[in-house]
């Protein structure tokens, strides 16, 4: 490990002033992605600003038809939350599928979405439910937040503070996990919301995406059969040692149909 300044922030103001006074600062949540990145020297920030002391960034709150989850809330808390299980069981289930117990106890929703790994699970839930990302400066709809592989709409120094999820009528998440890491080879999040059906696919492409053809068919008939003849072209999908683009295209249909079957 090379030398850097470690600073622990206890408030959002602390975090901002530490970032502003650093030559090249970076924030750390649970360190699940950041620490390996530093070890491999893929990033060499001058200052690592630990968000672990900011209590305002933690917690799960249900208010009417909205579930709010603080950025520093770890996956294990979401998976175990009775409030989340009651309001959006698919979200608690998705959190329970992430990595292993160690990852679920350190990894955070804010770190997961800021990192935007193409195989991460939470982007599927955010886009599938039509969530809103709250930051230190603005609110960003999930549809606009995930902009590309490991890229988001966040600007330098902008912190995710919480995510708000509208409670759907019904929702389900199905993923085909990589057997070693548990990351999604393909994950399908399907939700019937007050504004219609949303289908979000993670793991398959450079970043999470919706499938408008499936959504249109499901708005007419919310059954697995409604999407029987709809397939996503393999052209823009990921192809790597875990799965070819064609296999991922096939898995999208299978996972989406299973998610719909869970809902009906
Ligand atoms: C072995 C292993 C298996 C995993 N399996 C899965 C899986 O199955 N599914 C899955 O979805 N994920 C998986 N993950 C990822 C994991 O869920 C973490 O959420 C992810 O690694 C990010 O970690 P973190 O929350 O500790 O953030 P960190 O590593 O601390 O930070 C990640 C990035 O986000 C930035 N950041 C952190 N918090 C904020 C914030 N509030 N605002 C703005 N920027 C911020 C940091 O600056 C950094 O660039 C796995 C990770 C490991 C190591």
Short mmCIF file of C-alpha atoms and ligand atoms in Angstrom, two decimals:
data_model
loop_
_atom_site.label_atom_id
_atom_site.label_comp_id
_atom_site.label_asym_id
_atom_site.label_seq_id
_atom_site.Cartn_x
_atom_site.Cartn_y
_atom_site.Cartn_z
CA UNK A 1 0.00 0.00 0.00
CA UNK A 2 1.39 3.45 -0.80
CA UNK A 3 1.15 6.49 1.52
CA UNK A 4 -2.00 8.59 1.69
CA UNK A 5 -3.72 10.80 4.27
CA UNK A 6 -6.59 9.08 6.13
CA UNK A 7 -9.33 11.39 7.39
CA UNK A 8 -12.48 10.36 9.20
CA UNK A 9 -15.47 12.63 8.65
CA UNK A 10 -18.18 12.99 11.33
CA UNK A 11 -20.51 15.24 9.34
CA UNK A 12 -21.21 16.11 5.72
CA UNK A 13 -19.46 19.45 6.33
CA UNK A 14 -16.34 17.57 7.56
CA UNK A 15 -16.40 15.40 4.45
CA UNK A 16 -16.77 18.41 2.14
CA UNK A 17 -13.97 20.43 3.75
CA UNK A 18 -11.65 17.37 3.76
CA UNK A 19 -12.39 16.83 0.06
CA UNK A 20 -11.96 20.51 -0.83
CA UNK A 21 -8.62 20.77 0.98
CA UNK A 22 -7.20 17.55 -0.58
CA UNK A 23 -5.13 17.52 -3.78
CA UNK A 24 -6.93 14.41 -4.99
CA UNK A 25 -9.39 13.18 -2.36
CA UNK A 26 -11.66 10.16 -2.51
CA UNK A 27 -14.50 9.02 -0.25
CA UNK A 28 -14.59 5.61 1.41
CA UNK A 29 -17.78 3.82 2.55
CA UNK A 30 -17.15 0.17 3.50
CA UNK A 31 -13.97 -0.01 1.41
CA UNK A 32 -15.13 -3.23 -0.28
CA UNK A 33 -14.18 -1.93 -3.72
CA UNK A 34 -12.01 1.02 -2.81
CA UNK A 35 -9.39 -0.85 -0.74
CA UNK A 36 -8.67 -3.50 -3.42
CA UNK A 37 -8.47 -0.67 -5.97
CA UNK A 38 -5.87 1.11 -3.82
CA UNK A 39 -3.95 -2.12 -3.23
CA UNK A 40 -3.68 -2.67 -6.96
CA UNK A 41 -2.77 1.01 -7.45
CA UNK A 42 -5.60 1.44 -9.92
CA UNK A 43 -6.33 4.60 -7.91
CA UNK A 44 -3.76 6.61 -5.95
CA UNK A 45 -5.65 9.39 -4.14
CA UNK A 46 -3.77 11.82 -1.88
CA UNK A 47 -6.51 11.58 0.80
CA UNK A 48 -9.01 8.87 1.74
CA UNK A 49 -12.03 10.39 3.49
CA UNK A 50 -13.85 7.80 5.59
CA UNK A 51 -17.63 8.38 5.72
CA UNK A 52 -18.06 5.82 8.53
CA UNK A 53 -18.49 8.48 11.27
CA UNK A 54 -21.41 10.30 9.62
CA UNK A 55 -24.50 9.07 11.47
CA UNK A 56 -26.84 11.13 9.23
CA UNK A 57 -25.94 8.82 6.32
CA UNK A 58 -27.26 5.69 8.05
CA UNK A 59 -30.72 4.26 8.52
CA UNK A 60 -33.91 3.01 6.92
CA UNK A 61 -37.13 5.02 7.13
CA UNK A 62 -40.60 4.24 5.80
CA UNK A 63 -42.90 7.21 5.30
CA UNK A 64 -46.23 6.39 3.65
CA UNK A 65 -45.42 5.00 0.22
CA UNK A 66 -41.71 5.76 0.31
CA UNK A 67 -38.75 3.80 1.69
CA UNK A 68 -35.59 5.86 2.32
CA UNK A 69 -32.23 4.20 2.82
CA UNK A 70 -29.18 6.19 3.94
CA UNK A 71 -26.08 5.89 1.77
CA UNK A 72 -23.98 4.28 4.53
CA UNK A 73 -26.56 1.58 5.29
CA UNK A 74 -24.94 -1.80 4.69
CA UNK A 75 -26.54 -4.58 2.65
CA UNK A 76 -27.06 -6.80 5.72
CA UNK A 77 -29.20 -4.10 7.39
CA UNK A 78 -31.42 -3.79 4.29
CA UNK A 79 -31.71 -7.59 4.02
CA UNK A 80 -32.75 -7.89 7.69
CA UNK A 81 -35.02 -4.84 7.90
CA UNK A 82 -38.61 -5.70 8.78
CA UNK A 83 -39.67 -2.33 7.35
CA UNK A 84 -38.10 -3.13 3.98
CA UNK A 85 -39.41 -6.70 4.04
CA UNK A 86 -42.95 -5.39 4.63
CA UNK A 87 -42.85 -2.53 2.11
CA UNK A 88 -40.66 -3.90 -0.71
CA UNK A 89 -39.77 -7.56 -0.03
CA UNK A 90 -37.93 -7.82 -3.37
CA UNK A 91 -35.48 -5.14 -2.22
CA UNK A 92 -34.65 -6.95 1.03
CA UNK A 93 -34.27 -10.18 -0.94
CA UNK A 94 -31.94 -8.50 -3.46
CA UNK A 95 -29.74 -7.21 -0.61
CA UNK A 96 -29.61 -10.73 0.89
CA UNK A 97 -28.14 -12.09 -2.37
CA UNK A 98 -25.15 -9.72 -2.48
CA UNK A 99 -21.73 -11.36 -2.07
CA UNK A 100 -21.09 -13.11 1.24
CA UNK A 101 -21.75 -12.15 4.89
CA UNK A 102 -18.51 -10.13 5.12
CA UNK A 103 -19.39 -8.10 2.01
CA UNK A 104 -22.97 -7.60 3.19
CA UNK A 105 -21.76 -6.31 6.56
CA UNK A 106 -19.31 -3.76 5.10
CA UNK A 107 -20.66 -2.89 1.63
CA UNK A 108 -23.12 0.01 1.45
CA UNK A 109 -25.91 1.05 -0.88
CA UNK A 110 -24.17 4.40 -1.50
CA UNK A 111 -20.85 2.73 -2.34
CA UNK A 112 -22.54 0.17 -4.56
CA UNK A 113 -24.39 2.69 -6.71
CA UNK A 114 -21.53 5.24 -6.80
CA UNK A 115 -19.24 2.46 -8.01
CA UNK A 116 -21.79 1.22 -10.61
CA UNK A 117 -20.17 -2.12 -11.33
CA UNK A 118 -22.02 -3.54 -14.37
CA UNK A 119 -22.70 -6.74 -12.39
CA UNK A 120 -23.95 -5.03 -9.20
CA UNK A 121 -27.47 -5.78 -7.95
CA UNK A 122 -28.68 -2.44 -6.52
CA UNK A 123 -28.74 -0.60 -9.87
CA UNK A 124 -31.41 -3.12 -10.94
CA UNK A 125 -33.57 -2.24 -7.93
CA UNK A 126 -33.11 1.52 -8.32
CA UNK A 127 -34.05 1.52 -12.01
CA UNK A 128 -36.68 -1.22 -11.63
CA UNK A 129 -38.50 0.70 -8.91
CA UNK A 130 -37.98 4.20 -10.35
CA UNK A 131 -36.00 5.35 -7.29
CA UNK A 132 -34.47 8.76 -6.64
CA UNK A 133 -30.83 9.30 -5.63
CA UNK A 134 -30.35 12.17 -3.18
CA UNK A 135 -26.93 13.81 -3.09
CA UNK A 136 -25.31 16.67 -1.23
CA UNK A 137 -26.41 19.01 -4.03
CA UNK A 138 -29.48 17.58 -5.84
CA UNK A 139 -31.92 14.76 -6.56
CA UNK A 140 -31.28 12.48 -9.55
CA UNK A 141 -33.77 9.98 -10.94
CA UNK A 142 -32.34 6.44 -11.16
CA UNK A 143 -32.99 6.47 -14.92
CA UNK A 144 -30.46 9.34 -15.22
CA UNK A 145 -28.01 8.25 -12.52
CA UNK A 146 -26.28 5.23 -14.10
CA UNK A 147 -24.53 6.60 -17.18
CA UNK A 148 -22.08 3.86 -18.20
CA UNK A 149 -19.71 1.13 -17.03
CA UNK A 150 -18.42 2.29 -13.60
CA UNK A 151 -19.83 5.74 -14.45
CA UNK A 152 -22.61 7.75 -12.83
CA UNK A 153 -24.02 11.26 -12.99
CA UNK A 154 -22.12 12.14 -9.76
CA UNK A 155 -19.73 15.06 -10.03
CA UNK A 156 -16.37 15.38 -8.28
CA UNK A 157 -16.91 15.70 -4.55
CA UNK A 158 -20.68 15.06 -4.77
CA UNK A 159 -21.86 12.55 -2.16
CA UNK A 160 -24.84 10.23 -2.27
CA UNK A 161 -26.77 10.87 0.94
CA UNK A 162 -29.74 8.52 0.54
CA UNK A 163 -31.94 6.67 -1.94
CA UNK A 164 -35.74 6.90 -1.87
CA UNK A 165 -37.82 4.05 -3.31
CA UNK A 166 -41.53 4.36 -4.10
CA UNK A 167 -43.40 1.29 -2.79
CA UNK A 168 -44.62 -0.73 -5.82
CA UNK A 169 -47.82 -2.78 -6.09
CA UNK A 170 -45.63 -5.84 -6.51
CA UNK A 171 -42.00 -6.51 -7.48
CA UNK A 172 -39.51 -9.33 -7.82
CA UNK A 173 -35.78 -9.75 -8.45
CA UNK A 174 -34.26 -12.82 -10.04
CA UNK A 175 -30.55 -13.18 -10.69
CA UNK A 176 -28.28 -15.76 -12.23
CA UNK A 177 -25.28 -15.36 -9.91
CA UNK A 178 -21.65 -15.94 -10.66
CA UNK A 179 -21.04 -19.00 -8.47
CA UNK A 180 -17.78 -17.60 -7.04
CA UNK A 181 -18.45 -13.89 -6.37
CA UNK A 182 -22.27 -13.94 -6.39
CA UNK A 183 -22.22 -10.86 -8.65
CA UNK A 184 -25.01 -10.94 -11.25
CA UNK A 185 -24.20 -12.60 -14.56
CA UNK A 186 -27.71 -11.33 -15.33
CA UNK A 187 -30.33 -9.96 -12.94
CA UNK A 188 -33.90 -8.92 -13.78
CA UNK A 189 -35.88 -6.59 -11.52
CA UNK A 190 -39.57 -6.37 -12.47
CA UNK A 191 -42.00 -4.01 -10.71
CA UNK A 192 -45.63 -3.08 -11.19
CA UNK A 193 -45.76 0.55 -10.11
CA UNK A 194 -48.50 3.18 -10.13
CA UNK A 195 -46.98 4.51 -13.37
CA UNK A 196 -46.84 1.10 -15.08
CA UNK A 197 -44.54 -1.88 -15.28
CA UNK A 198 -40.76 -1.41 -15.17
CA UNK A 199 -38.23 -4.05 -16.22
CA UNK A 200 -34.57 -3.36 -15.33
CA UNK A 201 -31.71 -5.63 -16.34
CA UNK A 202 -28.35 -5.63 -14.58
CA UNK A 203 -25.20 -7.68 -15.23
CA UNK A 204 -25.89 -8.11 -18.93
CA UNK A 205 -24.66 -4.83 -20.40
CA UNK A 206 -22.14 -2.10 -19.59
CA UNK A 207 -24.69 -0.62 -17.17
CA UNK A 208 -28.25 -1.33 -16.01
CA UNK A 209 -30.94 -0.80 -18.66
CA UNK A 210 -34.71 -1.03 -19.10
CA UNK A 211 -36.48 -3.17 -21.71
CA UNK A 212 -39.29 -0.98 -23.14
CA UNK A 213 -40.70 -3.79 -25.36
CA UNK A 214 -41.20 -6.03 -22.32
CA UNK A 215 -42.68 -3.16 -20.30
CA UNK A 216 -45.23 -2.40 -23.06
CA UNK A 217 -46.27 -6.05 -23.33
CA UNK A 218 -46.54 -6.41 -19.55
CA UNK A 219 -48.66 -3.27 -19.28
CA UNK A 220 -51.19 -5.09 -21.46
CA UNK A 221 -50.91 -8.50 -19.78
CA UNK A 222 -48.82 -8.97 -16.63
CA UNK A 223 -47.95 -12.62 -17.23
CA UNK A 224 -44.71 -14.44 -18.16
CA UNK A 225 -46.39 -15.45 -21.47
CA UNK A 226 -46.69 -11.80 -22.52
CA UNK A 227 -42.93 -11.60 -23.07
CA UNK A 228 -42.50 -15.11 -24.50
CA UNK A 229 -41.60 -13.77 -27.96
CA UNK A 230 -39.54 -10.77 -26.83
CA UNK A 231 -35.77 -11.09 -26.80
CA UNK A 232 -33.01 -8.55 -26.26
CA UNK A 233 -30.38 -8.48 -29.03
CA UNK A 234 -26.93 -9.68 -27.96
CA UNK A 235 -25.10 -6.95 -29.92
CA UNK A 236 -24.50 -4.53 -27.03
CA UNK A 237 -24.24 -7.07 -24.22
CA UNK A 238 -21.11 -8.04 -22.27
CA UNK A 239 -19.13 -11.06 -23.34
CA UNK A 240 -16.45 -12.35 -20.98
CA UNK A 241 -15.11 -15.52 -19.40
CA UNK A 242 -18.30 -15.83 -17.33
CA UNK A 243 -20.81 -15.76 -20.21
CA UNK A 244 -21.07 -14.88 -23.88
CA UNK A 245 -23.32 -12.04 -25.02
CA UNK A 246 -25.71 -14.60 -26.58
CA UNK A 247 -25.96 -16.52 -23.31
CA UNK A 248 -26.64 -13.28 -21.42
CA UNK A 249 -29.38 -12.40 -23.95
CA UNK A 250 -30.98 -15.79 -23.27
CA UNK A 251 -30.69 -15.31 -19.50
CA UNK A 252 -32.46 -11.93 -19.69
CA UNK A 253 -35.62 -13.61 -21.00
CA UNK A 254 -35.39 -16.47 -18.50
CA UNK A 255 -34.78 -14.23 -15.46
CA UNK A 256 -37.46 -11.71 -16.50
CA UNK A 257 -40.05 -14.48 -16.95
CA UNK A 258 -39.18 -15.96 -13.54
CA UNK A 259 -39.46 -12.53 -11.89
CA UNK A 260 -42.91 -11.98 -13.44
CA UNK A 261 -44.02 -15.47 -12.40
CA UNK A 262 -43.09 -14.55 -8.78
CA UNK A 263 -45.43 -11.55 -8.97
CA UNK A 264 -48.58 -13.23 -10.32
C1 LIG B 1 -16.06 -10.53 -2.87
C2 LIG B 1 -17.10 -9.52 -3.24
C3 LIG B 1 -18.32 -9.94 -3.72
C4 LIG B 1 -19.30 -9.01 -4.09
N1 LIG B 1 -20.48 -9.47 -4.58
C5 LIG B 1 -21.42 -8.57 -4.95
C6 LIG B 1 -22.69 -9.00 -5.44
O1 LIG B 1 -23.00 -10.18 -5.53
N2 LIG B 1 -23.57 -8.04 -5.81
C7 LIG B 1 -23.30 -6.70 -5.70
O2 LIG B 1 -24.14 -5.88 -6.04
N3 LIG B 1 -22.12 -6.27 -5.22
C8 LIG B 1 -21.19 -7.16 -4.84
N4 LIG B 1 -20.01 -6.71 -4.32
C9 LIG B 1 -19.82 -5.23 -4.16
C10 LIG B 1 -20.28 -4.78 -2.76
O3 LIG B 1 -21.65 -5.03 -2.68
C11 LIG B 1 -20.01 -3.29 -2.40
O4 LIG B 1 -21.19 -2.54 -2.28
C12 LIG B 1 -19.17 -2.53 -3.35
O5 LIG B 1 -17.92 -3.22 -3.39
C13 LIG B 1 -18.92 -1.10 -2.86
O6 LIG B 1 -18.36 -1.19 -1.60
P1 LIG B 1 -18.55 -0.13 -0.46
O7 LIG B 1 -19.98 0.15 -0.23
O8 LIG B 1 -17.72 -0.63 0.66
O9 LIG B 1 -17.92 1.23 -1.08
P2 LIG B 1 -16.37 1.65 -1.19
O10 LIG B 1 -15.55 0.53 -1.70
O11 LIG B 1 -15.93 2.30 0.06
O12 LIG B 1 -16.51 2.79 -2.31
C14 LIG B 1 -16.76 2.44 -3.66
C15 LIG B 1 -16.76 3.72 -4.50
O13 LIG B 1 -17.89 4.51 -4.19
C16 LIG B 1 -17.52 5.79 -3.73
N5 LIG B 1 -18.48 6.11 -2.67
C17 LIG B 1 -18.74 5.36 -1.56
N6 LIG B 1 -19.76 5.90 -0.87
C18 LIG B 1 -20.14 7.00 -1.55
C19 LIG B 1 -21.15 7.97 -1.34
N7 LIG B 1 -22.01 7.93 -0.30
N8 LIG B 1 -21.28 8.97 -2.26
C20 LIG B 1 -20.46 9.03 -3.32
N9 LIG B 1 -19.47 8.15 -3.56
C21 LIG B 1 -19.33 7.14 -2.68
C22 LIG B 1 -16.07 5.67 -3.26
O14 LIG B 1 -15.38 6.89 -3.36
C23 LIG B 1 -15.55 4.62 -4.24
O15 LIG B 1 -15.20 5.24 -5.47
C24 LIG B 1 -19.03 -7.62 -3.95
C25 LIG B 1 -17.80 -7.18 -3.44
C26 LIG B 1 -16.83 -8.12 -3.09
C27 LIG B 1 -15.52 -7.62 -2.53
#
